[in-house]
XYZ file of C-alpha atoms in Angstrom:
434
model
C 73.340 134.933 121.964
C 76.170 135.676 124.355
C 79.745 135.190 123.295
C 80.345 133.001 126.357
C 78.075 130.283 124.925
C 80.470 129.893 122.001
C 83.472 129.819 124.338
C 82.079 126.885 126.323
C 83.813 123.502 126.330
C 81.908 120.240 126.635
C 84.033 119.198 129.634
C 84.757 121.546 132.546
C 88.437 121.116 133.391
C 90.357 122.893 136.113
C 93.934 123.457 134.995
C 96.779 124.713 137.144
C 97.880 127.580 134.915
C 98.805 130.546 137.149
C 98.618 133.924 135.372
C 97.565 132.331 132.086
C 96.309 135.328 130.092
C 95.434 133.503 126.891
C 91.987 133.839 125.353
C 89.848 130.727 124.877
C 90.775 130.749 121.167
C 94.509 130.955 121.931
C 94.167 127.966 124.238
C 92.493 126.058 121.391
C 95.330 126.981 119.030
C 97.912 125.726 121.538
C 96.111 122.413 121.860
C 96.063 121.955 118.082
C 99.739 122.815 117.611
C 100.851 120.373 120.314
C 98.584 117.519 119.161
C 100.122 114.372 117.702
C 97.493 114.393 114.942
C 98.730 117.833 113.851
C 102.399 116.781 113.855
C 101.597 113.776 111.669
C 100.571 116.133 108.866
C 104.278 116.617 108.123
C 104.344 113.058 106.775
C 101.038 112.982 104.931
C 100.670 113.624 101.210
C 99.256 116.923 100.006
C 99.450 116.319 96.256
C 102.914 115.047 95.427
C 103.852 111.846 97.165
C 106.292 112.350 100.031
C 109.804 111.677 98.790
C 109.042 112.020 95.076
C 110.813 115.366 95.086
C 112.628 117.473 97.680
C 110.413 120.447 96.828
C 106.898 119.492 97.861
C 104.128 120.570 100.153
C 102.958 118.164 102.799
C 99.607 118.533 104.530
C 101.467 120.355 107.314
C 102.989 123.054 105.097
C 99.669 123.325 103.256
C 97.878 123.874 106.584
C 100.369 126.576 107.588
C 99.697 128.353 104.286
C 95.935 128.044 104.738
C 96.333 129.594 108.200
C 98.364 132.498 106.814
C 95.858 133.133 104.012
C 92.938 132.761 106.431
C 94.259 135.437 108.785
C 94.980 137.709 105.799
C 91.430 137.225 104.554
C 90.051 137.939 108.027
C 92.126 141.119 108.272
C 90.752 142.300 104.908
C 87.141 141.553 105.898
C 87.530 143.427 109.203
C 88.911 146.494 107.431
C 86.024 146.415 104.968
C 83.385 145.935 107.688
C 84.526 147.806 110.822
C 80.980 147.853 112.229
C 80.518 144.062 112.126
C 80.850 142.565 115.616
C 80.810 138.835 114.952
C 84.092 138.168 113.161
C 86.258 135.448 114.675
C 89.553 136.409 116.268
C 92.784 135.790 114.369
C 93.637 133.003 116.832
C 90.332 131.267 116.151
C 90.799 131.354 112.374
C 94.391 130.146 112.759
C 93.161 127.214 114.844
C 90.494 126.164 112.340
C 92.862 126.526 109.365
C 95.764 124.726 111.035
C 93.633 121.710 111.912
C 91.244 121.572 108.962
C 93.073 118.591 107.404
C 94.043 116.505 110.438
C 91.337 113.949 109.676
C 92.722 113.107 106.260
C 94.241 109.612 106.061
C 97.522 108.597 104.416
C 97.792 108.655 100.624
C 95.530 111.642 100.048
C 92.066 111.201 98.623
C 92.973 107.691 97.492
C 93.276 106.704 101.135
C 89.989 108.444 101.961
C 88.177 106.575 99.190
C 89.685 103.244 100.267
C 88.548 103.714 103.871
C 85.092 104.834 102.739
C 84.801 101.635 100.706
C 85.971 99.513 103.639
C 83.565 101.274 106.042
C 80.618 101.208 103.600
C 78.497 99.065 105.957
C 79.669 100.829 109.129
C 78.944 104.531 108.619
C 81.469 105.390 105.903
C 84.664 107.415 106.132
C 85.216 111.085 105.262
C 88.175 113.337 106.061
C 86.225 116.284 107.462
C 84.110 114.018 109.653
C 87.323 112.427 110.906
C 88.759 115.850 111.769
C 85.791 116.548 114.047
C 86.123 113.075 115.556
C 89.827 113.556 116.320
C 89.416 116.917 118.038
C 86.325 115.874 120.033
C 87.036 112.229 120.927
C 90.330 110.693 119.838
C 93.185 113.049 120.676
C 94.179 112.082 124.260
C 94.123 115.512 125.871
C 91.162 114.487 128.009
C 89.309 111.251 128.724
C 86.716 110.894 125.993
C 86.495 114.561 124.946
C 89.533 114.808 122.678
C 91.128 118.237 122.792
C 88.025 119.660 124.524
C 87.921 122.713 122.264
C 85.443 125.585 122.434
C 82.060 125.304 120.759
C 82.767 128.015 118.170
C 86.048 126.395 117.145
C 84.234 123.106 116.606
C 81.503 124.838 114.597
C 84.235 126.232 112.345
C 85.498 122.727 111.551
C 82.107 121.635 110.211
C 82.146 122.175 106.453
C 79.230 119.806 105.829
C 76.639 120.056 108.631
C 74.540 116.905 108.250
C 74.867 113.227 109.140
C 76.386 111.019 106.459
C 73.451 108.579 106.760
C 71.059 111.346 105.631
C 73.351 112.287 102.734
C 73.829 108.738 101.424
C 70.728 108.304 99.270
C 71.442 104.925 97.710
C 74.166 102.301 98.211
C 76.494 101.317 95.415
C 76.478 97.721 94.286
C 79.468 95.496 95.049
C 81.084 93.243 92.468
C 82.636 90.378 94.481
C 84.748 89.360 91.485
C 86.342 92.773 91.012
C 89.849 92.741 92.416
C 90.317 96.510 92.787
C 87.792 99.173 93.711
C 86.500 101.627 91.124
C 87.359 104.995 92.631
C 84.522 107.019 91.100
C 81.930 104.887 92.914
C 83.375 105.387 96.370
C 83.827 109.128 96.783
C 82.367 109.680 100.256
C 79.257 111.636 101.121
C 80.568 114.658 103.022
C 79.092 115.075 106.486
C 79.254 113.990 110.132
C 79.465 110.392 111.344
C 76.292 109.091 112.979
C 78.418 107.845 115.892
C 79.351 111.482 116.616
C 75.738 112.682 116.873
C 76.252 113.634 120.537
C 79.055 116.027 119.571
C 77.131 117.535 116.658
C 74.044 118.069 118.830
C 76.127 119.781 121.527
C 77.779 122.138 119.028
C 74.419 123.182 117.558
C 72.544 123.358 120.876
C 72.668 127.198 121.212
C 70.925 127.610 117.838
C 67.191 127.982 117.333
C 65.304 125.015 115.890
C 64.743 127.032 112.709
C 68.491 127.639 112.344
C 69.286 123.981 112.994
C 66.838 122.838 110.333
C 68.139 125.361 107.780
C 71.786 124.719 108.575
C 71.472 120.964 108.032
C 69.498 121.102 104.771
C 70.974 119.395 101.731
C 70.232 118.781 98.057
C 70.859 115.688 95.904
C 73.877 115.913 93.614
C 73.218 112.530 91.954
C 71.180 109.409 92.628
C 73.604 108.255 95.322
C 74.538 111.326 97.379
C 73.250 114.613 98.683
C 75.329 117.667 99.640
C 74.853 120.295 102.330
C 74.252 123.925 101.349
C 75.421 126.099 104.253
C 78.383 126.503 106.574
C 79.207 128.956 109.343
C 81.028 132.246 108.751
C 84.247 130.844 110.251
C 84.101 127.706 108.096
C 83.494 129.861 104.988
C 86.647 131.895 105.691
C 88.622 128.693 106.203
C 87.271 127.131 103.020
C 88.236 130.094 100.846
C 91.710 130.106 102.409
C 91.964 126.371 101.646
C 90.811 126.840 98.041
C 93.274 129.674 97.439
C 96.176 127.693 98.918
C 95.230 124.658 96.843
C 94.850 126.564 93.585
C 97.870 128.845 93.935
C 100.504 127.221 96.142
C 100.016 123.717 94.769
C 100.322 125.244 91.303
C 103.639 126.728 92.443
C 104.830 123.260 93.520
C 103.942 121.793 90.161
C 105.673 124.545 88.164
C 108.817 124.566 90.332
C 109.281 120.806 89.969
C 108.576 120.826 86.246
C 105.471 118.678 86.684
C 103.379 121.319 84.938
C 104.962 123.067 81.959
C 104.290 126.336 80.221
C 102.945 124.269 77.338
C 100.371 122.687 79.680
C 99.396 126.176 80.804
C 98.871 127.367 77.218
C 97.048 124.203 76.155
C 94.720 123.744 79.109
C 94.492 126.873 81.292
C 94.693 129.656 78.709
C 91.612 128.574 76.681
C 89.579 128.544 79.894
C 90.849 131.950 80.971
C 89.848 133.384 77.607
C 86.257 132.297 78.218
C 86.073 134.617 81.266
C 84.952 138.210 80.917
C 87.708 139.626 83.117
C 89.301 143.074 82.853
C 91.937 141.920 85.347
C 92.973 138.984 83.139
C 93.063 141.165 80.022
C 95.500 143.473 81.758
C 97.582 140.952 83.730
C 97.471 137.462 82.173
C 100.476 137.931 79.865
C 102.682 139.293 82.662
C 101.404 136.642 85.095
C 102.251 133.835 82.672
C 105.744 135.198 82.041
C 106.511 135.429 85.747
C 104.988 132.045 86.683
C 107.222 130.221 84.201
C 110.291 132.389 84.541
C 113.620 130.830 85.545
C 113.945 133.757 87.944
C 112.461 132.377 91.178
C 111.722 135.812 92.741
C 109.583 136.617 89.704
C 107.610 133.403 90.169
C 107.183 134.152 93.878
C 105.927 137.613 92.980
C 103.287 136.137 90.660
C 102.157 133.671 93.340
C 101.888 136.458 95.917
C 99.905 138.604 93.489
C 97.414 135.800 92.877
C 96.884 135.173 96.589
C 96.409 138.892 97.211
C 93.955 139.398 94.357
C 91.710 136.620 95.655
C 91.815 137.896 99.236
C 90.965 141.519 98.414
C 88.025 140.557 96.203
C 86.297 138.583 98.967
C 83.396 140.283 100.720
C 81.147 139.715 103.724
C 77.611 138.937 102.526
C 74.422 137.497 103.975
C 72.919 134.147 103.024
C 69.623 134.241 101.183
C 68.211 131.943 103.876
C 66.779 133.688 106.924
C 69.071 132.538 109.704
C 68.753 134.062 113.175
C 72.303 133.601 114.425
C 74.888 135.982 112.903
C 77.462 133.169 112.690
C 75.169 131.443 110.179
C 73.445 134.470 108.624
C 76.739 135.895 107.329
C 79.214 134.303 104.961
C 82.073 135.162 102.588
C 81.777 135.486 98.828
C 84.470 135.973 96.208
C 83.449 138.321 93.383
C 82.195 136.508 90.259
C 85.147 137.538 88.070
C 87.711 136.185 90.509
C 85.590 133.163 91.464
C 85.780 132.167 87.800
C 89.575 132.651 87.739
C 89.993 130.616 90.933
C 87.834 127.842 89.480
C 90.038 127.619 86.376
C 93.182 127.384 88.520
C 91.640 124.681 90.723
C 90.522 122.667 87.697
C 93.925 123.064 86.052
C 95.708 121.739 89.159
C 93.168 118.925 89.521
C 93.116 117.750 85.909
C 96.789 118.200 85.002
C 98.444 117.412 88.342
C 96.232 115.355 90.637
C 94.697 113.307 87.818
C 98.033 112.931 86.026
C 98.533 109.166 85.494
C 101.820 108.874 87.416
C 100.267 110.633 90.415
C 97.206 108.400 90.166
C 99.379 105.282 90.028
C 101.155 106.351 93.237
C 97.777 107.055 94.861
C 96.444 103.694 93.623
C 99.374 101.902 95.257
C 98.749 103.607 98.603
C 95.016 103.038 98.340
C 95.523 99.297 97.988
C 98.038 99.214 100.830
C 95.317 100.594 103.111
C 92.853 97.945 101.923
C 95.444 95.240 102.649
C 96.104 96.663 106.113
C 92.399 96.861 106.930
C 91.873 93.266 105.803
C 94.842 92.089 107.889
C 93.926 93.933 111.091
C 90.239 93.041 110.859
C 91.107 89.343 110.437
C 92.697 89.145 113.906
C 92.511 92.561 115.591
C 93.346 91.531 119.146
C 96.489 89.876 117.884
C 97.691 92.551 115.449
C 96.506 95.934 116.727
C 98.752 97.906 119.118
C 97.702 97.723 122.786
C 95.724 100.971 122.940
C 93.705 100.162 119.818
C 93.251 96.568 121.058
C 91.664 97.851 124.240
C 89.379 100.215 122.328
C 88.368 97.384 119.993
C 87.585 94.996 122.839
C 85.482 97.599 124.677
C 83.513 98.626 121.559
C 79.904 97.613 121.972
C 78.973 96.749 118.370
C 80.506 95.570 115.119
C 80.094 99.108 113.746
C 81.984 100.563 116.717
C 84.730 97.937 116.341
C 85.191 98.772 112.655
C 85.338 102.471 113.560
C 88.289 101.690 115.840
C 90.102 100.132 112.853
C 89.312 103.148 110.658
C 90.507 105.537 113.379
C 93.777 103.621 113.702
C 94.510 103.316 109.979
C 93.519 106.899 109.136
C 95.917 108.184 111.781
C 98.912 106.585 110.058
C 101.357 108.679 108.062
C 102.195 107.613 104.513
C 105.584 106.219 105.527
C 104.298 104.430 108.633
C 101.588 102.761 106.533
C 104.223 101.600 104.033
C 106.447 100.209 106.800
C 103.494 98.486 108.446
C 102.491 96.941 105.119
C 106.047 95.702 104.522
C 106.160 94.257 108.048
C 102.920 92.319 107.509
C 103.344 91.279 103.904
C 107.049 91.584 103.141
C 107.710 92.100 99.444
C 104.788 89.915 98.405
C 101.835 91.297 96.518
C 99.289 91.058 99.288
C 96.255 91.247 97.042
C 97.229 88.343 94.795
């Protein structure tokens, strides 16, 4: 497979760029950085609601950290495997990491679940699927081709390579008398929208039929959903960078703001750490704990940096058990078992004690229901209420499913604050769901 196949764009464009010496991946990175969808990440929730505290990470700062960790991880892998010829460039990994979250709607996963519930009869909603949709169709860099990025960049965005319709095994029942949605029922199946099949097919077109079939395989995780098994090498690097940023830097946020205390750490994280057979923890856990909860900020920063580094340097390039032909699918990244277990404890600690903390969930619940109100309002009279561009897209949509997708695209593109202002404009101070 020639490298040029992966540098192809779905639309041939002739640009007047005299003496432009950028690589294809650097062009992609420029298009991401200058996209409106990327800028909006500065006003979208990462974990702590925007405005709750002056010290918080938004999805933009999170994405910058994922990019920095991703390039560090790539650098480590290249040093460990100097003979391997198929690593992405630093620019390519930066691009994938910077834009990996641009499909996430306002109000975090609460917003994602609300939109998935609202789109349950129209193909569902999922943040990663929306990212691919934005970069390939919605962002107005070209007519109908989004940012018109290279094929390999697009492959790197695909964390879950299968259509949502094939992953949704059984629909959930609806209780018409239930006023609010039950979140646990409406976590989305993670995949690609059926309406973006043309894009998915184009991205995978250089692969052999055997690779396509393997790459899109999935296994049931419960009676309702199935989950994909594989991702490309580039997506695997991005995902580890994302996990490390989530587990370590979001932990830093929570400690610095006092949301997570040293007592929480001893009560909930320490018992889990002690279950791990880890020489590194035996030697470093006491010092790490002291520095994480020290009043001396440089000490805390040192502990955070040490954690990020230890996860990066214990990642390795390995091959999938499955017999892929293409090296971009055959090879992946694996964190050593000892440090995978440590990372899992940190992720669970952040999830259970920060994300699932009742005050955080109440804020997310409020935003979730704002989105449901907005969807109900706009869908009741879309040509009257939608802005002109979305009105035109709605009127030209050829089916009810396509029309509802226009509404989901519009609402998911809102920032947290814009959604709040829009809700106040439509409903005032009334409780819209009464």
